[in-house]
Amino acid sequence: MSRALLLSFSPHGKAAQTFRLARALLREQAPEAQVTERDYGGQALPPLTREYASALTTPGGLSGPATERSEQLIVELEACDLLIICTPVHNFTLPAALKCWIDHVVRIHRSFTVSPQFEKVGLLKDRRTFVLVSSGNSRKSREPDFLSPYLQAILATVGIHTVRFVYLGAMVRGEAAVQRSLAQAHEQLSRAFDRQTGGHATISAGA
Ligand SMILES: Cc1cc2nc3c(=O)[nH]c(=O)nc-3n(C[C@H](O)[C@H](O)[C@H](O)COP(=O)(O)O)c2cc1C
């Protein structure tokens, strides 16, 4: 039985369109999956503490209460073989809630290490990952995208390489545009879900 971790980083939490779509998809495509749902957008993780920052940057400081939250989030991530991240675009990039999760999860000597050549090397096993990205603008706009390349790079840093991005654009352009985006994303996701392809891929939905 597969274990899915479904994360929302929208201020709308589990009511976000991306989250509801991901839930529906899991119900249809993996009804047997054991699903853990987390709302880190509506109920934000605590900001990093001074103790945590010191622990990460002090040799030998990587255990104890300062890293407890980080440990809990990494263990939760390690337990899944299917990861679904639901996130809006905020000001051309990822929302602060998602950055906070990353800062807890990307931890030296735990989820990544550094090679003698000073390259970061992931310590987590790769797992199938979908990133559902909701935005007000369409992908056809000329707006810069600082979310996708960053997220792809930081997930790779911890060892997660099999990532598919699915874009739900034009989500502020009225009900018809929202429904169109959702329907396109649903169809494309269903097909992508079936295919066990690896590597980075992008799927756009919405005008
Ligand atoms: C603070 C903030 C910043 C936003 N910045 C952008 C942006 O840069 N580009 C964009 O296309 N949409 C932007 N939006 C619109 C959201 O991405 C869009 O409404 C999205 O569908 C929200 O998804 P959600 O309901 O899952 O949170 C922004 C929304 C908020 C609240």
PDB file of C-alpha atoms and ligand atoms in Angstrom:
ATOM      1  CA  MET A   1       0.000   0.000   0.000  1.00  0.00           C
ATOM      2  CA  SER A   2       1.391   3.406  -0.926  1.00  0.00           C
ATOM      3  CA  ARG A   3       1.675   6.172   1.611  1.00  0.00           C
ATOM      4  CA  ALA A   4       0.897   9.676   0.441  1.00  0.00           C
ATOM      5  CA  LEU A   5       1.761  12.948   2.140  1.00  0.00           C
ATOM      6  CA  LEU A   6      -0.519  15.769   1.024  1.00  0.00           C
ATOM      7  CA  LEU A   7       0.630  19.246   2.048  1.00  0.00           C
ATOM      8  CA  SER A   8      -1.175  22.562   1.641  1.00  0.00           C
ATOM      9  CA  PHE A   9       0.746  25.820   1.774  1.00  0.00           C
ATOM     10  CA  SER A  10      -2.216  27.996   0.837  1.00  0.00           C
ATOM     11  CA  PRO A  11      -3.686  30.424   3.372  1.00  0.00           C
ATOM     12  CA  HIS A  12      -6.942  28.645   2.468  1.00  0.00           C
ATOM     13  CA  GLY A  13      -5.515  25.411   3.830  1.00  0.00           C
ATOM     14  CA  LYS A  14      -7.560  22.338   2.975  1.00  0.00           C
ATOM     15  CA  ALA A  15     -10.162  24.489   1.210  1.00  0.00           C
ATOM     16  CA  ALA A  16      -7.621  25.522  -1.455  1.00  0.00           C
ATOM     17  CA  GLN A  17      -8.554  24.395  -4.977  1.00  0.00           C
ATOM     18  CA  THR A  18      -5.206  22.661  -5.428  1.00  0.00           C
ATOM     19  CA  PHE A  19      -5.655  20.687  -2.212  1.00  0.00           C
ATOM     20  CA  ARG A  20      -9.193  19.633  -3.120  1.00  0.00           C
ATOM     21  CA  LEU A  21      -8.004  18.589  -6.557  1.00  0.00           C
ATOM     22  CA  ALA A  22      -5.160  16.544  -5.053  1.00  0.00           C
ATOM     23  CA  ARG A  23      -7.567  14.860  -2.674  1.00  0.00           C
ATOM     24  CA  ALA A  24      -9.942  13.972  -5.510  1.00  0.00           C
ATOM     25  CA  LEU A  25      -7.062  12.648  -7.557  1.00  0.00           C
ATOM     26  CA  LEU A  26      -5.879  10.405  -4.733  1.00  0.00           C
ATOM     27  CA  ARG A  27      -9.386   9.096  -4.223  1.00  0.00           C
ATOM     28  CA  GLU A  28      -9.652   8.204  -7.921  1.00  0.00           C
ATOM     29  CA  GLN A  29      -6.129   7.056  -8.693  1.00  0.00           C
ATOM     30  CA  ALA A  30      -4.903   5.591  -5.421  1.00  0.00           C
ATOM     31  CA  PRO A  31      -7.971   4.723  -3.337  1.00  0.00           C
ATOM     32  CA  GLU A  32      -5.943   2.244  -1.304  1.00  0.00           C
ATOM     33  CA  ALA A  33      -3.277   4.789  -0.366  1.00  0.00           C
ATOM     34  CA  GLN A  34      -2.762   5.711   3.234  1.00  0.00           C
ATOM     35  CA  VAL A  35      -2.935   9.516   3.143  1.00  0.00           C
ATOM     36  CA  THR A  36      -1.525  11.987   5.666  1.00  0.00           C
ATOM     37  CA  GLU A  37      -2.905  15.508   5.185  1.00  0.00           C
ATOM     38  CA  ARG A  38      -1.240  18.613   6.589  1.00  0.00           C
ATOM     39  CA  ASP A  39      -2.316  22.222   6.397  1.00  0.00           C
ATOM     40  CA  TYR A  40       0.870  24.254   6.807  1.00  0.00           C
ATOM     41  CA  GLY A  41      -0.639  27.245   5.004  1.00  0.00           C
ATOM     42  CA  GLY A  42      -3.670  27.860   7.191  1.00  0.00           C
ATOM     43  CA  GLN A  43      -1.879  26.749  10.356  1.00  0.00           C
ATOM     44  CA  ALA A  44       1.672  27.895   9.751  1.00  0.00           C
ATOM     45  CA  LEU A  45       4.675  26.151  11.201  1.00  0.00           C
ATOM     46  CA  PRO A  46       6.499  28.182  13.849  1.00  0.00           C
ATOM     47  CA  PRO A  47       9.293  30.415  12.605  1.00  0.00           C
ATOM     48  CA  LEU A  48      12.846  29.193  13.066  1.00  0.00           C
ATOM     49  CA  THR A  49      14.227  29.733  16.527  1.00  0.00           C
ATOM     50  CA  ARG A  50      17.635  31.088  17.467  1.00  0.00           C
ATOM     51  CA  GLU A  51      18.398  27.665  18.993  1.00  0.00           C
ATOM     52  CA  TYR A  52      17.594  25.904  15.715  1.00  0.00           C
ATOM     53  CA  ALA A  53      19.727  28.317  13.695  1.00  0.00           C
ATOM     54  CA  SER A  54      22.620  27.846  16.127  1.00  0.00           C
ATOM     55  CA  ALA A  55      22.200  24.056  16.109  1.00  0.00           C
ATOM     56  CA  LEU A  56      22.498  23.991  12.322  1.00  0.00           C
ATOM     57  CA  THR A  57      25.610  26.085  12.223  1.00  0.00           C
ATOM     58  CA  THR A  58      27.459  24.675  15.256  1.00  0.00           C
ATOM     59  CA  PRO A  59      29.498  21.472  14.852  1.00  0.00           C
ATOM     60  CA  GLY A  60      27.928  18.716  16.936  1.00  0.00           C
ATOM     61  CA  GLY A  61      24.835  20.790  17.712  1.00  0.00           C
ATOM     62  CA  LEU A  62      22.390  18.767  15.668  1.00  0.00           C
ATOM     63  CA  SER A  63      20.333  16.929  18.250  1.00  0.00           C
ATOM     64  CA  GLY A  64      18.129  17.790  21.184  1.00  0.00           C
ATOM     65  CA  PRO A  65      15.043  19.954  21.536  1.00  0.00           C
ATOM     66  CA  ALA A  66      16.162  22.614  19.028  1.00  0.00           C
ATOM     67  CA  THR A  67      15.796  20.184  16.120  1.00  0.00           C
ATOM     68  CA  GLU A  68      12.719  18.323  17.359  1.00  0.00           C
ATOM     69  CA  ARG A  69      10.251  20.008  14.981  1.00  0.00           C
ATOM     70  CA  SER A  70      12.616  19.572  12.068  1.00  0.00           C
ATOM     71  CA  GLU A  71      13.066  15.905  12.925  1.00  0.00           C
ATOM     72  CA  GLN A  72       9.312  15.374  13.113  1.00  0.00           C
ATOM     73  CA  LEU A  73       8.798  16.934   9.649  1.00  0.00           C
ATOM     74  CA  ILE A  74      11.639  14.955   8.087  1.00  0.00           C
ATOM     75  CA  VAL A  75      10.340  11.684   9.538  1.00  0.00           C
ATOM     76  CA  GLU A  76       6.887  12.519   8.145  1.00  0.00           C
ATOM     77  CA  LEU A  77       8.425  13.137   4.738  1.00  0.00           C
ATOM     78  CA  GLU A  78      10.538   9.976   4.860  1.00  0.00           C
ATOM     79  CA  ALA A  79       7.444   7.908   5.605  1.00  0.00           C
ATOM     80  CA  CYS A  80       5.734   8.718   2.285  1.00  0.00           C
ATOM     81  CA  ASP A  81       6.351   7.289  -1.145  1.00  0.00           C
ATOM     82  CA  LEU A  82       4.118   9.852  -2.824  1.00  0.00           C
ATOM     83  CA  LEU A  83       4.447  13.542  -1.983  1.00  0.00           C
ATOM     84  CA  ILE A  84       1.943  16.158  -3.134  1.00  0.00           C
ATOM     85  CA  ILE A  85       2.714  19.820  -2.489  1.00  0.00           C
ATOM     86  CA  CYS A  86      -0.141  22.270  -3.051  1.00  0.00           C
ATOM     87  CA  THR A  87       1.014  25.858  -3.227  1.00  0.00           C
ATOM     88  CA  PRO A  88      -0.050  29.241  -4.525  1.00  0.00           C
ATOM     89  CA  VAL A  89       2.307  31.682  -6.222  1.00  0.00           C
ATOM     90  CA  HIS A  90       2.932  34.668  -3.954  1.00  0.00           C
ATOM     91  CA  ASN A  91       4.750  37.597  -5.511  1.00  0.00           C
ATOM     92  CA  PHE A  92       6.439  35.555  -8.223  1.00  0.00           C
ATOM     93  CA  THR A  93       7.621  32.872  -5.828  1.00  0.00           C
ATOM     94  CA  LEU A  94       6.627  30.426  -3.119  1.00  0.00           C
ATOM     95  CA  PRO A  95       4.616  31.500  -0.064  1.00  0.00           C
ATOM     96  CA  ALA A  96       6.442  32.045   3.238  1.00  0.00           C
ATOM     97  CA  ALA A  97       4.679  28.986   4.700  1.00  0.00           C
ATOM     98  CA  LEU A  98       6.374  26.712   2.158  1.00  0.00           C
ATOM     99  CA  LYS A  99       9.756  28.377   2.681  1.00  0.00           C
ATOM    100  CA  CYS A 100       9.366  27.774   6.413  1.00  0.00           C
ATOM    101  CA  TRP A 101       8.680  24.052   5.828  1.00  0.00           C
ATOM    102  CA  ILE A 102      11.769  23.889   3.605  1.00  0.00           C
ATOM    103  CA  ASP A 103      13.919  25.553   6.275  1.00  0.00           C
ATOM    104  CA  HIS A 104      12.799  22.902   8.770  1.00  0.00           C
ATOM    105  CA  VAL A 105      13.227  19.965   6.390  1.00  0.00           C
ATOM    106  CA  VAL A 106      16.468  20.810   4.570  1.00  0.00           C
ATOM    107  CA  ARG A 107      18.901  20.131   7.399  1.00  0.00           C
ATOM    108  CA  ILE A 108      22.625  19.484   7.075  1.00  0.00           C
ATOM    109  CA  HIS A 109      23.825  15.979   8.089  1.00  0.00           C
ATOM    110  CA  ARG A 110      20.210  14.819   8.228  1.00  0.00           C
ATOM    111  CA  SER A 111      18.433  15.379   4.912  1.00  0.00           C
ATOM    112  CA  PHE A 112      21.548  16.387   2.976  1.00  0.00           C
ATOM    113  CA  THR A 113      25.307  16.283   3.364  1.00  0.00           C
ATOM    114  CA  VAL A 114      28.214  18.094   1.740  1.00  0.00           C
ATOM    115  CA  SER A 115      30.731  16.257  -0.419  1.00  0.00           C
ATOM    116  CA  PRO A 116      34.503  16.861  -0.251  1.00  0.00           C
ATOM    117  CA  GLN A 117      33.950  18.994  -3.376  1.00  0.00           C
ATOM    118  CA  PHE A 118      31.486  21.139  -1.385  1.00  0.00           C
ATOM    119  CA  GLU A 119      28.462  19.887  -3.281  1.00  0.00           C
ATOM    120  CA  LYS A 120      25.232  19.252  -1.420  1.00  0.00           C
ATOM    121  CA  VAL A 121      24.150  15.616  -1.637  1.00  0.00           C
ATOM    122  CA  GLY A 122      20.631  14.457  -0.730  1.00  0.00           C
ATOM    123  CA  LEU A 123      20.222  11.846   1.993  1.00  0.00           C
ATOM    124  CA  LEU A 124      16.513  11.096   1.502  1.00  0.00           C
ATOM    125  CA  LYS A 125      15.340   8.538  -1.001  1.00  0.00           C
ATOM    126  CA  ASP A 126      13.743   9.807  -4.159  1.00  0.00           C
ATOM    127  CA  ARG A 127       9.951   9.586  -4.279  1.00  0.00           C
ATOM    128  CA  ARG A 128       7.248  10.492  -6.758  1.00  0.00           C
ATOM    129  CA  THR A 129       6.308  14.102  -6.161  1.00  0.00           C
ATOM    130  CA  PHE A 130       3.631  16.353  -7.622  1.00  0.00           C
ATOM    131  CA  VAL A 131       3.651  20.113  -7.112  1.00  0.00           C
ATOM    132  CA  LEU A 132       0.290  21.769  -7.778  1.00  0.00           C
ATOM    133  CA  VAL A 133       0.852  25.478  -8.341  1.00  0.00           C
ATOM    134  CA  SER A 134      -2.068  27.897  -8.283  1.00  0.00           C
ATOM    135  CA  SER A 135      -1.664  31.429  -9.633  1.00  0.00           C
ATOM    136  CA  GLY A 136      -3.734  34.470 -10.484  1.00  0.00           C
ATOM    137  CA  ASN A 137      -1.925  34.971 -13.752  1.00  0.00           C
ATOM    138  CA  SER A 138      -1.789  32.490 -16.565  1.00  0.00           C
ATOM    139  CA  ARG A 139       1.473  30.760 -17.479  1.00  0.00           C
ATOM    140  CA  LYS A 140       1.352  32.671 -20.739  1.00  0.00           C
ATOM    141  CA  SER A 141       1.932  35.952 -18.934  1.00  0.00           C
ATOM    142  CA  ARG A 142       5.427  37.381 -18.923  1.00  0.00           C
ATOM    143  CA  GLU A 143       5.670  37.167 -15.179  1.00  0.00           C
ATOM    144  CA  PRO A 144       8.932  35.681 -13.846  1.00  0.00           C
ATOM    145  CA  ASP A 145       8.688  32.258 -12.208  1.00  0.00           C
ATOM    146  CA  PHE A 146      10.994  32.048  -9.189  1.00  0.00           C
ATOM    147  CA  LEU A 147       8.960  29.228  -7.662  1.00  0.00           C
ATOM    148  CA  SER A 148       9.507  26.246  -9.972  1.00  0.00           C
ATOM    149  CA  PRO A 149      13.305  26.365 -10.457  1.00  0.00           C
ATOM    150  CA  TYR A 150      13.860  27.025  -6.762  1.00  0.00           C
ATOM    151  CA  LEU A 151      11.564  24.255  -5.589  1.00  0.00           C
ATOM    152  CA  GLN A 152      13.050  21.820  -8.069  1.00  0.00           C
ATOM    153  CA  ALA A 153      16.579  22.657  -6.872  1.00  0.00           C
ATOM    154  CA  ILE A 154      15.827  22.492  -3.169  1.00  0.00           C
ATOM    155  CA  LEU A 155      13.917  19.189  -3.436  1.00  0.00           C
ATOM    156  CA  ALA A 156      16.852  17.770  -5.402  1.00  0.00           C
ATOM    157  CA  THR A 157      19.164  18.924  -2.613  1.00  0.00           C
ATOM    158  CA  VAL A 158      17.535  16.452  -0.233  1.00  0.00           C
ATOM    159  CA  GLY A 159      17.350  13.717  -2.882  1.00  0.00           C
ATOM    160  CA  ILE A 160      13.877  14.222  -4.372  1.00  0.00           C
ATOM    161  CA  HIS A 161      14.273  14.308  -8.143  1.00  0.00           C
ATOM    162  CA  THR A 162      11.078  12.756  -9.532  1.00  0.00           C
ATOM    163  CA  VAL A 163       9.034  15.934  -9.504  1.00  0.00           C
ATOM    164  CA  ARG A 164       6.168  16.972 -11.760  1.00  0.00           C
ATOM    165  CA  PHE A 165       4.860  20.523 -11.698  1.00  0.00           C
ATOM    166  CA  VAL A 166       1.194  21.079 -12.537  1.00  0.00           C
ATOM    167  CA  TYR A 167       0.090  24.689 -13.021  1.00  0.00           C
ATOM    168  CA  LEU A 168      -3.391  26.010 -12.397  1.00  0.00           C
ATOM    169  CA  GLY A 169      -3.328  29.468 -13.926  1.00  0.00           C
ATOM    170  CA  ALA A 170      -5.839  32.304 -14.244  1.00  0.00           C
ATOM    171  CA  MET A 171      -7.378  31.425 -10.883  1.00  0.00           C
ATOM    172  CA  VAL A 172      -8.544  35.004 -10.245  1.00  0.00           C
ATOM    173  CA  ARG A 173     -10.239  35.445 -13.610  1.00  0.00           C
ATOM    174  CA  GLY A 174     -13.732  34.336 -12.678  1.00  0.00           C
ATOM    175  CA  GLU A 175     -15.551  31.080 -12.157  1.00  0.00           C
ATOM    176  CA  ALA A 176     -15.410  29.922 -15.788  1.00  0.00           C
ATOM    177  CA  ALA A 177     -11.620  30.349 -15.904  1.00  0.00           C
ATOM    178  CA  VAL A 178     -11.218  28.536 -12.569  1.00  0.00           C
ATOM    179  CA  GLN A 179     -13.345  25.615 -13.733  1.00  0.00           C
ATOM    180  CA  ARG A 180     -11.417  25.423 -16.998  1.00  0.00           C
ATOM    181  CA  SER A 181      -8.088  25.356 -15.160  1.00  0.00           C
ATOM    182  CA  LEU A 182      -9.306  22.733 -12.724  1.00  0.00           C
ATOM    183  CA  ALA A 183     -10.681  20.492 -15.462  1.00  0.00           C
ATOM    184  CA  GLN A 184      -7.477  20.720 -17.514  1.00  0.00           C
ATOM    185  CA  ALA A 185      -5.267  20.097 -14.490  1.00  0.00           C
ATOM    186  CA  HIS A 186      -7.424  17.172 -13.410  1.00  0.00           C
ATOM    187  CA  GLU A 187      -7.212  15.527 -16.792  1.00  0.00           C
ATOM    188  CA  GLN A 188      -3.481  16.123 -17.165  1.00  0.00           C
ATOM    189  CA  LEU A 189      -2.773  14.970 -13.625  1.00  0.00           C
ATOM    190  CA  SER A 190      -4.758  11.786 -14.074  1.00  0.00           C
ATOM    191  CA  ARG A 191      -2.693  10.927 -17.119  1.00  0.00           C
ATOM    192  CA  ALA A 192       0.568  11.882 -15.391  1.00  0.00           C
ATOM    193  CA  PHE A 193      -0.377   9.876 -12.338  1.00  0.00           C
ATOM    194  CA  ASP A 194      -0.692   6.743 -14.407  1.00  0.00           C
ATOM    195  CA  ARG A 195       2.618   7.189 -16.162  1.00  0.00           C
ATOM    196  CA  GLN A 196       5.511   6.269 -13.916  1.00  0.00           C
ATOM    197  CA  THR A 197       7.865   8.655 -15.647  1.00  0.00           C
ATOM    198  CA  GLY A 198      10.778  10.128 -13.787  1.00  0.00           C
ATOM    199  CA  GLY A 199      12.475  13.500 -13.985  1.00  0.00           C
ATOM    200  CA  HIS A 200      11.118  17.026 -14.030  1.00  0.00           C
ATOM    201  CA  ALA A 201       8.088  17.750 -16.152  1.00  0.00           C
ATOM    202  CA  THR A 202       5.685  20.645 -16.333  1.00  0.00           C
ATOM    203  CA  ILE A 203       1.995  20.632 -17.066  1.00  0.00           C
ATOM    204  CA  SER A 204       0.050  23.860 -17.527  1.00  0.00           C
ATOM    205  CA  ALA A 205      -3.640  24.371 -17.102  1.00  0.00           C
ATOM    206  CA  GLY A 206      -5.547  27.578 -17.599  1.00  0.00           C
ATOM    207  CA  ALA A 207      -5.486  30.208 -20.275  1.00  0.00           C
TER     208      ALA A 207
HETATM  209  C1  LIG B   1       0.110  37.781  -1.222  1.00  0.00           C
HETATM  210  C2  LIG B   1      -0.288  37.292  -2.587  1.00  0.00           C
HETATM  211  C3  LIG B   1       0.577  37.429  -3.638  1.00  0.00           C
HETATM  212  C4  LIG B   1       0.231  36.954  -4.902  1.00  0.00           C
HETATM  213  N1  LIG B   1       1.133  37.066  -5.906  1.00  0.00           N
HETATM  214  C5  LIG B   1       0.842  36.536  -7.117  1.00  0.00           C
HETATM  215  C6  LIG B   1       1.797  36.579  -8.177  1.00  0.00           C
HETATM  216  O1  LIG B   1       2.911  37.068  -8.048  1.00  0.00           O
HETATM  217  N2  LIG B   1       1.453  36.042  -9.362  1.00  0.00           N
HETATM  218  C7  LIG B   1       0.217  35.467  -9.575  1.00  0.00           C
HETATM  219  O2  LIG B   1      -0.015  34.972 -10.676  1.00  0.00           O
HETATM  220  N3  LIG B   1      -0.704  35.415  -8.597  1.00  0.00           N
HETATM  221  C8  LIG B   1      -0.418  35.935  -7.375  1.00  0.00           C
HETATM  222  N4  LIG B   1      -1.337  35.866  -6.372  1.00  0.00           N
HETATM  223  C9  LIG B   1      -2.627  35.202  -6.631  1.00  0.00           C
HETATM  224  C10 LIG B   1      -2.626  33.749  -6.143  1.00  0.00           C
HETATM  225  O3  LIG B   1      -1.503  33.047  -6.603  1.00  0.00           O
HETATM  226  C11 LIG B   1      -3.872  33.064  -6.676  1.00  0.00           C
HETATM  227  O4  LIG B   1      -5.023  33.710  -6.169  1.00  0.00           O
HETATM  228  C12 LIG B   1      -3.885  31.590  -6.322  1.00  0.00           C
HETATM  229  O5  LIG B   1      -4.877  30.956  -7.053  1.00  0.00           O
HETATM  230  C13 LIG B   1      -4.157  31.382  -4.822  1.00  0.00           C
HETATM  231  O6  LIG B   1      -4.155  30.014  -4.547  1.00  0.00           O
HETATM  232  P1  LIG B   1      -4.757  29.430  -3.188  1.00  0.00           P
HETATM  233  O7  LIG B   1      -6.227  29.717  -3.203  1.00  0.00           O
HETATM  234  O8  LIG B   1      -4.435  27.983  -3.249  1.00  0.00           O
HETATM  235  O9  LIG B   1      -4.056  30.128  -2.068  1.00  0.00           O
HETATM  236  C14 LIG B   1      -1.032  36.351  -5.107  1.00  0.00           C
HETATM  237  C15 LIG B   1      -1.913  36.216  -4.026  1.00  0.00           C
HETATM  238  C16 LIG B   1      -1.559  36.677  -2.782  1.00  0.00           C
HETATM  239  C17 LIG B   1      -2.517  36.517  -1.647  1.00  0.00           C
END
